[in-house]
Tab-separated table of C-alpha atoms in Angstrom:
chain	number	residue	atom	x	y	z
A	1	MET	CA	-15.693	-0.382	-2.120
A	2	PRO	CA	-13.681	2.782	-1.426
A	3	ALA	CA	-15.265	6.181	-1.972
A	4	TYR	CA	-13.886	8.358	-4.746
A	5	ASP	CA	-14.170	12.102	-4.350
A	6	SER	CA	-13.074	14.594	-6.983
A	7	LYS	CA	-9.526	14.918	-5.598
A	8	LYS	CA	-8.985	11.161	-5.372
A	9	ILE	CA	-10.146	10.670	-8.966
A	10	ARG	CA	-7.895	13.464	-10.226
A	11	ASP	CA	-4.948	12.132	-8.197
A	12	LEU	CA	-5.458	8.630	-9.614
A	13	ARG	CA	-5.623	9.949	-13.181
A	14	ASP	CA	-2.507	12.045	-12.619
A	15	HIS	CA	-0.678	9.081	-11.079
A	16	LEU	CA	-1.513	7.007	-14.169
A	17	GLN	CA	-0.365	9.935	-16.353
A	18	LEU	CA	-3.547	9.898	-18.435
A	19	SER	CA	-5.468	12.730	-20.028
A	20	GLN	CA	-9.125	13.064	-19.134
A	21	ALA	CA	-10.054	11.717	-22.576
A	22	VAL	CA	-7.889	8.597	-22.263
A	23	PHE	CA	-9.020	8.048	-18.663
A	24	ALA	CA	-12.639	8.211	-19.859
A	25	ALA	CA	-11.917	5.678	-22.613
A	26	VAL	CA	-10.235	3.293	-20.157
A	27	LEU	CA	-13.284	3.523	-17.888
A	28	ASN	CA	-15.692	3.253	-20.832
A	29	THR	CA	-17.371	6.516	-19.919
A	30	SER	CA	-17.601	9.952	-21.483
A	31	LEU	CA	-15.111	12.776	-21.202
A	32	SER	CA	-17.851	14.998	-19.769
A	33	THR	CA	-18.501	12.436	-17.021
A	34	VAL	CA	-14.826	12.399	-16.011
A	35	ARG	CA	-14.816	16.204	-15.983
A	36	LYS	CA	-17.910	16.252	-13.761
A	37	TRP	CA	-16.319	13.720	-11.391
A	38	GLU	CA	-13.195	15.853	-11.119
A	39	ILE	CA	-15.077	19.050	-10.289
A	40	GLY	CA	-17.457	17.261	-7.934
A	41	ASP	CA	-20.672	17.692	-9.943
A	42	LYS	CA	-21.114	13.917	-10.243
A	43	HIS	CA	-19.867	10.888	-8.357
A	44	PRO	CA	-18.954	7.525	-9.875
A	45	SER	CA	-21.192	4.564	-9.102
A	46	GLY	CA	-21.670	0.912	-10.001
A	47	PRO	CA	-19.258	-0.384	-12.632
A	48	SER	CA	-17.256	2.848	-12.644
A	49	LEU	CA	-16.518	2.478	-8.938
A	50	LYS	CA	-15.306	-1.076	-9.470
A	51	LEU	CA	-13.074	-0.029	-12.364
A	52	LEU	CA	-11.615	2.879	-10.381
A	53	SER	CA	-10.852	0.518	-7.518
A	54	LEU	CA	-9.153	-1.944	-9.889
A	55	LEU	CA	-7.074	0.825	-11.438
A	56	GLU	CA	-6.033	2.083	-8.034
A	57	ARG	CA	-5.085	-1.366	-6.717
A	58	LYS	CA	-3.635	-3.039	-9.818
A	59	GLY	CA	-2.656	-0.213	-12.162
A	60	LEU	CA	-3.406	0.405	-15.808
A	61	GLU	CA	-2.068	-2.995	-16.905
A	62	VAL	CA	-5.188	-4.689	-15.532
A	63	MET	CA	-7.277	-2.857	-18.139
A	64	LEU	CA	-5.154	-3.785	-21.150
């Protein structure tokens, strides 16, 4: 499973052209969690890591 630092998470969200709120909804997590990931206060783990990896590899369509 690839590691996701704050820059990589932000870059992925920007690439998908999603707001933090929509990105959080897609990942089934809170807006505050996404914000903490993007400033480096928290790091994704478990299911969130798997979903981030899927989004990166397959795009947003995989979640719809």
